[in-house]
Amino acid sequence: MTIAIMQPYIFPYIGYFQLINAVDKFIIYDDVNFINKGWINRNNLLVGGKAHLFTLPLKDASQNKLILEVELARHEQWQKKLLKTIQQSYQKAPGYQKVFELLEEIVNLEVDSINELCIYALKKTCAYMGIGTEIVPSSTIYNNKHLKGQDRILDICKQEQATHYINPIGGVELYDKGKFENEGIRLDFIKSISSPYPQFKNAFVPWLSVIDVLMFNDPNDIRKQLEAYELI
C-alpha cells in the first residue's frame, strides 16, 4: 500500500496530480490549520502570456481554523469572474470546449466550504484525467488530531498498513527517512520534471494550474505529464 497526504488545493499544478497518480490511496489533510496566502484557495492561469493569480474569496479565513471550517464568501460573484477570465484566456485552446464544461460544473457547485469545493474539484479532475486513485479526507477516518507533524503522518501510514509513503519534495527537511524505515515504511519524495508544451505562441510558462495543462494537452499528452517526475 502506497499513500500520500496533502492539504486540499483548488485546481493545483500538475505535480499535485502526479502525486495522486503515484499512490494507491490519497489522503486529503483537511483537519489541520488553514494556511494564509497558501495554495488552498488560489493558483495561476495563463493570461496574456504571463502567470495570473486567481483567488477564491473566503469568509473569515484564519490560521486558527481548520481547513474544513473555512467557508467560501457568498457576497462576491467570484464564480462568474473566474469563469469569464478562463473563457477569455483559453477559448482558442485546443481542449477548451470539454474542459470549460468541466470547470463550469465544478465552479458552480453549491457548497459552503473551500474544503468541499477542493475535494469535489480534485475528484472530478482526476476522473477526467483517468486517475483512479482512492481519495479520502483525513477528517473522516483517523481520529488522531492529538498528534503533530511527522508523528501524525506516521500514525496514518500505520493505520493504513502502508509500506510506502510519498511526500512532495518540499518536505525533505521535515521528515526523517530513518524513522519511517524503523516502522517498515519506505519514504520517498516526488520531484516534478518540467515538460513544456505549446501555450499558443507564447514562451512556455511552467507550473500553472492544472487548468492550463488540460486546455493545451490531449489525453495521451496528459498521461505523459503525469509520469514526468522522479522519486528521491
mmCIF file with all atom_site columns, C-alpha atoms in Angstrom, residues 66-199:
data_model
loop_
_atom_site.group_PDB
_atom_site.id
_atom_site.type_symbol
_atom_site.label_atom_id
_atom_site.label_alt_id
_atom_site.label_comp_id
_atom_site.label_asym_id
_atom_site.label_entity_id
_atom_site.label_seq_id
_atom_site.pdbx_PDB_ins_code
_atom_site.Cartn_x
_atom_site.Cartn_y
_atom_site.Cartn_z
_atom_site.occupancy
_atom_site.B_iso_or_equiv
_atom_site.pdbx_formal_charge
_atom_site.auth_seq_id
_atom_site.auth_comp_id
_atom_site.auth_asym_id
_atom_site.auth_atom_id
_atom_site.pdbx_PDB_model_num
ATOM 1   C CA . LEU A 1 66  ? -9.096  24.018 10.429  1.00 0.00 ? 66  LEU A CA 1
ATOM 2   C CA . ILE A 1 67  ? -9.218  23.898 6.634   1.00 0.00 ? 67  ILE A CA 1
ATOM 3   C CA . LEU A 1 68  ? -12.592 22.140 6.733   1.00 0.00 ? 68  LEU A CA 1
ATOM 4   C CA . GLU A 1 69  ? -14.029 25.000 8.822   1.00 0.00 ? 69  GLU A CA 1
ATOM 5   C CA . VAL A 1 70  ? -13.208 27.774 6.337   1.00 0.00 ? 70  VAL A CA 1
ATOM 6   C CA . GLU A 1 71  ? -16.224 28.952 4.337   1.00 0.00 ? 71  GLU A CA 1
ATOM 7   C CA . LEU A 1 72  ? -16.412 30.393 0.857   1.00 0.00 ? 72  LEU A CA 1
ATOM 8   C CA . ALA A 1 73  ? -17.558 34.017 0.700   1.00 0.00 ? 73  ALA A CA 1
ATOM 9   C CA . ARG A 1 74  ? -21.124 34.356 -0.553  1.00 0.00 ? 74  ARG A CA 1
ATOM 10  C CA . HIS A 1 75  ? -21.302 38.090 -1.226  1.00 0.00 ? 75  HIS A CA 1
ATOM 11  C CA . GLU A 1 76  ? -18.964 38.099 -4.225  1.00 0.00 ? 76  GLU A CA 1
ATOM 12  C CA . GLN A 1 77  ? -19.740 36.929 -7.748  1.00 0.00 ? 77  GLN A CA 1
ATOM 13  C CA . TRP A 1 78  ? -16.420 35.133 -7.905  1.00 0.00 ? 78  TRP A CA 1
ATOM 14  C CA . GLN A 1 79  ? -17.770 32.234 -9.952  1.00 0.00 ? 79  GLN A CA 1
ATOM 15  C CA . LYS A 1 80  ? -18.737 34.458 -12.895 1.00 0.00 ? 80  LYS A CA 1
ATOM 16  C CA . LYS A 1 81  ? -15.475 36.406 -12.678 1.00 0.00 ? 81  LYS A CA 1
ATOM 17  C CA . LEU A 1 82  ? -13.314 33.293 -12.649 1.00 0.00 ? 82  LEU A CA 1
ATOM 18  C CA . LEU A 1 83  ? -15.167 31.605 -15.488 1.00 0.00 ? 83  LEU A CA 1
ATOM 19  C CA . LYS A 1 84  ? -15.029 34.789 -17.563 1.00 0.00 ? 84  LYS A CA 1
ATOM 20  C CA . THR A 1 85  ? -11.262 35.033 -17.039 1.00 0.00 ? 85  THR A CA 1
ATOM 21  C CA . ILE A 1 86  ? -10.851 31.381 -18.070 1.00 0.00 ? 86  ILE A CA 1
ATOM 22  C CA . GLN A 1 87  ? -13.070 31.867 -21.109 1.00 0.00 ? 87  GLN A CA 1
ATOM 23  C CA . GLN A 1 88  ? -11.253 34.969 -22.307 1.00 0.00 ? 88  GLN A CA 1
ATOM 24  C CA . SER A 1 89  ? -7.832  33.408 -21.753 1.00 0.00 ? 89  SER A CA 1
ATOM 25  C CA . TYR A 1 90  ? -8.382  29.908 -23.151 1.00 0.00 ? 90  TYR A CA 1
ATOM 26  C CA . GLN A 1 91  ? -11.268 29.995 -25.636 1.00 0.00 ? 91  GLN A CA 1
ATOM 27  C CA . LYS A 1 92  ? -8.863  29.331 -28.529 1.00 0.00 ? 92  LYS A CA 1
ATOM 28  C CA . ALA A 1 93  ? -7.034  26.496 -26.739 1.00 0.00 ? 93  ALA A CA 1
ATOM 29  C CA . PRO A 1 94  ? -7.465  23.016 -28.289 1.00 0.00 ? 94  PRO A CA 1
ATOM 30  C CA . GLY A 1 95  ? -9.131  21.480 -25.228 1.00 0.00 ? 95  GLY A CA 1
ATOM 31  C CA . TYR A 1 96  ? -11.320 24.457 -24.366 1.00 0.00 ? 96  TYR A CA 1
ATOM 32  C CA . GLN A 1 97  ? -14.822 23.122 -25.022 1.00 0.00 ? 97  GLN A CA 1
ATOM 33  C CA . LYS A 1 98  ? -14.693 19.971 -22.893 1.00 0.00 ? 98  LYS A CA 1
ATOM 34  C CA . VAL A 1 99  ? -12.509 21.463 -20.193 1.00 0.00 ? 99  VAL A CA 1
ATOM 35  C CA . PHE A 1 100 ? -14.661 24.574 -19.804 1.00 0.00 ? 100 PHE A CA 1
ATOM 36  C CA . GLU A 1 101 ? -17.754 22.386 -19.329 1.00 0.00 ? 101 GLU A CA 1
ATOM 37  C CA . LEU A 1 102 ? -15.910 20.537 -16.543 1.00 0.00 ? 102 LEU A CA 1
ATOM 38  C CA . LEU A 1 103 ? -14.846 23.792 -14.909 1.00 0.00 ? 103 LEU A CA 1
ATOM 39  C CA . GLU A 1 104 ? -18.343 25.264 -15.079 1.00 0.00 ? 104 GLU A CA 1
ATOM 40  C CA . GLU A 1 105 ? -19.721 22.238 -13.238 1.00 0.00 ? 105 GLU A CA 1
ATOM 41  C CA . ILE A 1 106 ? -17.061 22.476 -10.537 1.00 0.00 ? 106 ILE A CA 1
ATOM 42  C CA . VAL A 1 107 ? -17.041 26.247 -10.028 1.00 0.00 ? 107 VAL A CA 1
ATOM 43  C CA . ASN A 1 108 ? -20.846 26.477 -9.867  1.00 0.00 ? 108 ASN A CA 1
ATOM 44  C CA . LEU A 1 109 ? -21.169 23.676 -7.307  1.00 0.00 ? 109 LEU A CA 1
ATOM 45  C CA . GLU A 1 110 ? -23.280 24.844 -4.357  1.00 0.00 ? 110 GLU A CA 1
ATOM 46  C CA . VAL A 1 111 ? -21.149 24.147 -1.282  1.00 0.00 ? 111 VAL A CA 1
ATOM 47  C CA . ASP A 1 112 ? -20.326 26.147 1.831   1.00 0.00 ? 112 ASP A CA 1
ATOM 48  C CA . SER A 1 113 ? -16.643 25.393 2.416   1.00 0.00 ? 113 SER A CA 1
ATOM 49  C CA . ILE A 1 114 ? -13.463 25.697 0.384   1.00 0.00 ? 114 ILE A CA 1
ATOM 50  C CA . ASN A 1 115 ? -12.638 22.151 1.518   1.00 0.00 ? 115 ASN A CA 1
ATOM 51  C CA . GLU A 1 116 ? -15.784 20.694 -0.051  1.00 0.00 ? 116 GLU A CA 1
ATOM 52  C CA . LEU A 1 117 ? -15.122 22.509 -3.313  1.00 0.00 ? 117 LEU A CA 1
ATOM 53  C CA . CYS A 1 118 ? -11.466 21.443 -3.415  1.00 0.00 ? 118 CYS A CA 1
ATOM 54  C CA . ILE A 1 119 ? -12.315 17.780 -2.801  1.00 0.00 ? 119 ILE A CA 1
ATOM 55  C CA . TYR A 1 120 ? -15.030 17.803 -5.442  1.00 0.00 ? 120 TYR A CA 1
ATOM 56  C CA . ALA A 1 121 ? -12.728 19.547 -7.926  1.00 0.00 ? 121 ALA A CA 1
ATOM 57  C CA . LEU A 1 122 ? -9.900  17.095 -7.284  1.00 0.00 ? 122 LEU A CA 1
ATOM 58  C CA . LYS A 1 123 ? -12.115 14.050 -7.753  1.00 0.00 ? 123 LYS A CA 1
ATOM 59  C CA . LYS A 1 124 ? -13.738 15.404 -10.925 1.00 0.00 ? 124 LYS A CA 1
ATOM 60  C CA . THR A 1 125 ? -10.383 16.431 -12.395 1.00 0.00 ? 125 THR A CA 1
ATOM 61  C CA . CYS A 1 126 ? -8.838  13.059 -11.563 1.00 0.00 ? 126 CYS A CA 1
ATOM 62  C CA . ALA A 1 127 ? -11.726 11.287 -13.278 1.00 0.00 ? 127 ALA A CA 1
ATOM 63  C CA . TYR A 1 128 ? -11.261 13.495 -16.341 1.00 0.00 ? 128 TYR A CA 1
ATOM 64  C CA . MET A 1 129 ? -7.538  12.685 -16.420 1.00 0.00 ? 129 MET A CA 1
ATOM 65  C CA . GLY A 1 130 ? -8.111  8.965  -15.957 1.00 0.00 ? 130 GLY A CA 1
ATOM 66  C CA . ILE A 1 131 ? -6.639  8.779  -12.434 1.00 0.00 ? 131 ILE A CA 1
ATOM 67  C CA . GLY A 1 132 ? -8.310  6.013  -10.425 1.00 0.00 ? 132 GLY A CA 1
ATOM 68  C CA . THR A 1 133 ? -6.652  6.572  -7.034  1.00 0.00 ? 133 THR A CA 1
ATOM 69  C CA . GLU A 1 134 ? -8.934  6.406  -3.988  1.00 0.00 ? 134 GLU A CA 1
ATOM 70  C CA . ILE A 1 135 ? -9.262  9.846  -2.369  1.00 0.00 ? 135 ILE A CA 1
ATOM 71  C CA . VAL A 1 136 ? -10.364 10.232 1.277   1.00 0.00 ? 136 VAL A CA 1
ATOM 72  C CA . PRO A 1 137 ? -10.417 13.189 3.715   1.00 0.00 ? 137 PRO A CA 1
ATOM 73  C CA . SER A 1 138 ? -8.345  12.717 6.880   1.00 0.00 ? 138 SER A CA 1
ATOM 74  C CA . SER A 1 139 ? -11.167 14.229 8.968   1.00 0.00 ? 139 SER A CA 1
ATOM 75  C CA . THR A 1 140 ? -13.456 11.254 8.293   1.00 0.00 ? 140 THR A CA 1
ATOM 76  C CA . ILE A 1 141 ? -11.230 8.391  9.412   1.00 0.00 ? 141 ILE A CA 1
ATOM 77  C CA . TYR A 1 142 ? -8.112  8.613  11.547  1.00 0.00 ? 142 TYR A CA 1
ATOM 78  C CA . ASN A 1 143 ? -9.081  10.317 14.830  1.00 0.00 ? 143 ASN A CA 1
ATOM 79  C CA . ASN A 1 144 ? -5.524  11.407 15.606  1.00 0.00 ? 144 ASN A CA 1
ATOM 80  C CA . LYS A 1 145 ? -5.620  15.196 15.798  1.00 0.00 ? 145 LYS A CA 1
ATOM 81  C CA . HIS A 1 146 ? -3.747  14.973 19.113  1.00 0.00 ? 146 HIS A CA 1
ATOM 82  C CA . LEU A 1 147 ? -0.615  14.050 17.131  1.00 0.00 ? 147 LEU A CA 1
ATOM 83  C CA . LYS A 1 148 ? 1.505   16.596 15.272  1.00 0.00 ? 148 LYS A CA 1
ATOM 84  C CA . GLY A 1 149 ? 3.783   16.740 12.248  1.00 0.00 ? 149 GLY A CA 1
ATOM 85  C CA . GLN A 1 150 ? 5.690   13.605 11.330  1.00 0.00 ? 150 GLN A CA 1
ATOM 86  C CA . ASP A 1 151 ? 4.134   11.585 14.169  1.00 0.00 ? 151 ASP A CA 1
ATOM 87  C CA . ARG A 1 152 ? 0.660   12.122 12.772  1.00 0.00 ? 152 ARG A CA 1
ATOM 88  C CA . ILE A 1 153 ? 1.746   11.198 9.247   1.00 0.00 ? 153 ILE A CA 1
ATOM 89  C CA . LEU A 1 154 ? 3.340   8.005  10.578  1.00 0.00 ? 154 LEU A CA 1
ATOM 90  C CA . ASP A 1 155 ? 0.183   7.142  12.513  1.00 0.00 ? 155 ASP A CA 1
ATOM 91  C CA . ILE A 1 156 ? -1.929  7.468  9.356   1.00 0.00 ? 156 ILE A CA 1
ATOM 92  C CA . CYS A 1 157 ? 0.573   5.295  7.483   1.00 0.00 ? 157 CYS A CA 1
ATOM 93  C CA . LYS A 1 158 ? 0.316   2.623  10.182  1.00 0.00 ? 158 LYS A CA 1
ATOM 94  C CA . GLN A 1 159 ? -3.492  2.777  10.278  1.00 0.00 ? 159 GLN A CA 1
ATOM 95  C CA . GLU A 1 160 ? -3.496  2.238  6.513   1.00 0.00 ? 160 GLU A CA 1
ATOM 96  C CA . GLN A 1 161 ? -0.861  -0.510 6.806   1.00 0.00 ? 161 GLN A CA 1
ATOM 97  C CA . ALA A 1 162 ? 1.148   1.441  4.254   1.00 0.00 ? 162 ALA A CA 1
ATOM 98  C CA . THR A 1 163 ? 4.555   0.169  3.180   1.00 0.00 ? 163 THR A CA 1
ATOM 99  C CA . HIS A 1 164 ? 5.435   3.241  1.118   1.00 0.00 ? 164 HIS A CA 1
ATOM 100 C CA . TYR A 1 165 ? 4.799   6.949  1.774   1.00 0.00 ? 165 TYR A CA 1
ATOM 101 C CA . ILE A 1 166 ? 5.422   9.594  -0.903  1.00 0.00 ? 166 ILE A CA 1
ATOM 102 C CA . ASN A 1 167 ? 5.697   13.265 0.000   1.00 0.00 ? 167 ASN A CA 1
ATOM 103 C CA . PRO A 1 168 ? 6.244   16.386 -2.137  1.00 0.00 ? 168 PRO A CA 1
ATOM 104 C CA . ILE A 1 169 ? 9.905   17.374 -2.490  1.00 0.00 ? 169 ILE A CA 1
ATOM 105 C CA . GLY A 1 170 ? 9.350   20.414 -0.268  1.00 0.00 ? 170 GLY A CA 1
ATOM 106 C CA . GLY A 1 171 ? 9.121   18.135 2.771   1.00 0.00 ? 171 GLY A CA 1
ATOM 107 C CA . VAL A 1 172 ? 12.694  16.814 2.590   1.00 0.00 ? 172 VAL A CA 1
ATOM 108 C CA . GLU A 1 173 ? 13.707  18.768 5.691   1.00 0.00 ? 173 GLU A CA 1
ATOM 109 C CA . LEU A 1 174 ? 10.559  17.833 7.634   1.00 0.00 ? 174 LEU A CA 1
ATOM 110 C CA . TYR A 1 175 ? 10.696  14.045 7.586   1.00 0.00 ? 175 TYR A CA 1
ATOM 111 C CA . ASP A 1 176 ? 13.253  11.523 8.827   1.00 0.00 ? 176 ASP A CA 1
ATOM 112 C CA . LYS A 1 177 ? 13.704  8.540  6.487   1.00 0.00 ? 177 LYS A CA 1
ATOM 113 C CA . GLY A 1 178 ? 15.223  6.515  9.327   1.00 0.00 ? 178 GLY A CA 1
ATOM 114 C CA . LYS A 1 179 ? 12.138  6.945  11.494  1.00 0.00 ? 179 LYS A CA 1
ATOM 115 C CA . PHE A 1 180 ? 9.906   5.734  8.651   1.00 0.00 ? 180 PHE A CA 1
ATOM 116 C CA . GLU A 1 181 ? 12.228  2.783  7.978   1.00 0.00 ? 181 GLU A CA 1
ATOM 117 C CA . ASN A 1 182 ? 12.034  1.780  11.637  1.00 0.00 ? 182 ASN A CA 1
ATOM 118 C CA . GLU A 1 183 ? 8.271   1.407  11.144  1.00 0.00 ? 183 GLU A CA 1
ATOM 119 C CA . GLY A 1 184 ? 8.746   -0.665 7.966   1.00 0.00 ? 184 GLY A CA 1
ATOM 120 C CA . ILE A 1 185 ? 7.733   2.223  5.685   1.00 0.00 ? 185 ILE A CA 1
ATOM 121 C CA . ARG A 1 186 ? 9.711   3.428  2.684   1.00 0.00 ? 186 ARG A CA 1
ATOM 122 C CA . LEU A 1 187 ? 9.779   7.219  2.401   1.00 0.00 ? 187 LEU A CA 1
ATOM 123 C CA . ASP A 1 188 ? 10.282  8.904  -0.972  1.00 0.00 ? 188 ASP A CA 1
ATOM 124 C CA . PHE A 1 189 ? 9.950   12.486 -2.179  1.00 0.00 ? 189 PHE A CA 1
ATOM 125 C CA . ILE A 1 190 ? 8.399   13.263 -5.550  1.00 0.00 ? 190 ILE A CA 1
ATOM 126 C CA . LYS A 1 191 ? 10.098  15.849 -7.758  1.00 0.00 ? 191 LYS A CA 1
ATOM 127 C CA . SER A 1 192 ? 8.262   17.044 -10.862 1.00 0.00 ? 192 SER A CA 1
ATOM 128 C CA . ILE A 1 193 ? 10.129  17.371 -14.152 1.00 0.00 ? 193 ILE A CA 1
ATOM 129 C CA . SER A 1 194 ? 9.141   20.320 -16.315 1.00 0.00 ? 194 SER A CA 1
ATOM 130 C CA . SER A 1 195 ? 7.519   19.163 -19.559 1.00 0.00 ? 195 SER A CA 1
ATOM 131 C CA . PRO A 1 196 ? 7.000   22.164 -21.847 1.00 0.00 ? 196 PRO A CA 1
ATOM 132 C CA . TYR A 1 197 ? 4.029   22.192 -24.214 1.00 0.00 ? 197 TYR A CA 1
ATOM 133 C CA . PRO A 1 198 ? 2.692   24.807 -26.646 1.00 0.00 ? 198 PRO A CA 1
ATOM 134 C CA . GLN A 1 199 ? 0.776   27.645 -24.977 1.00 0.00 ? 199 GLN A CA 1
#
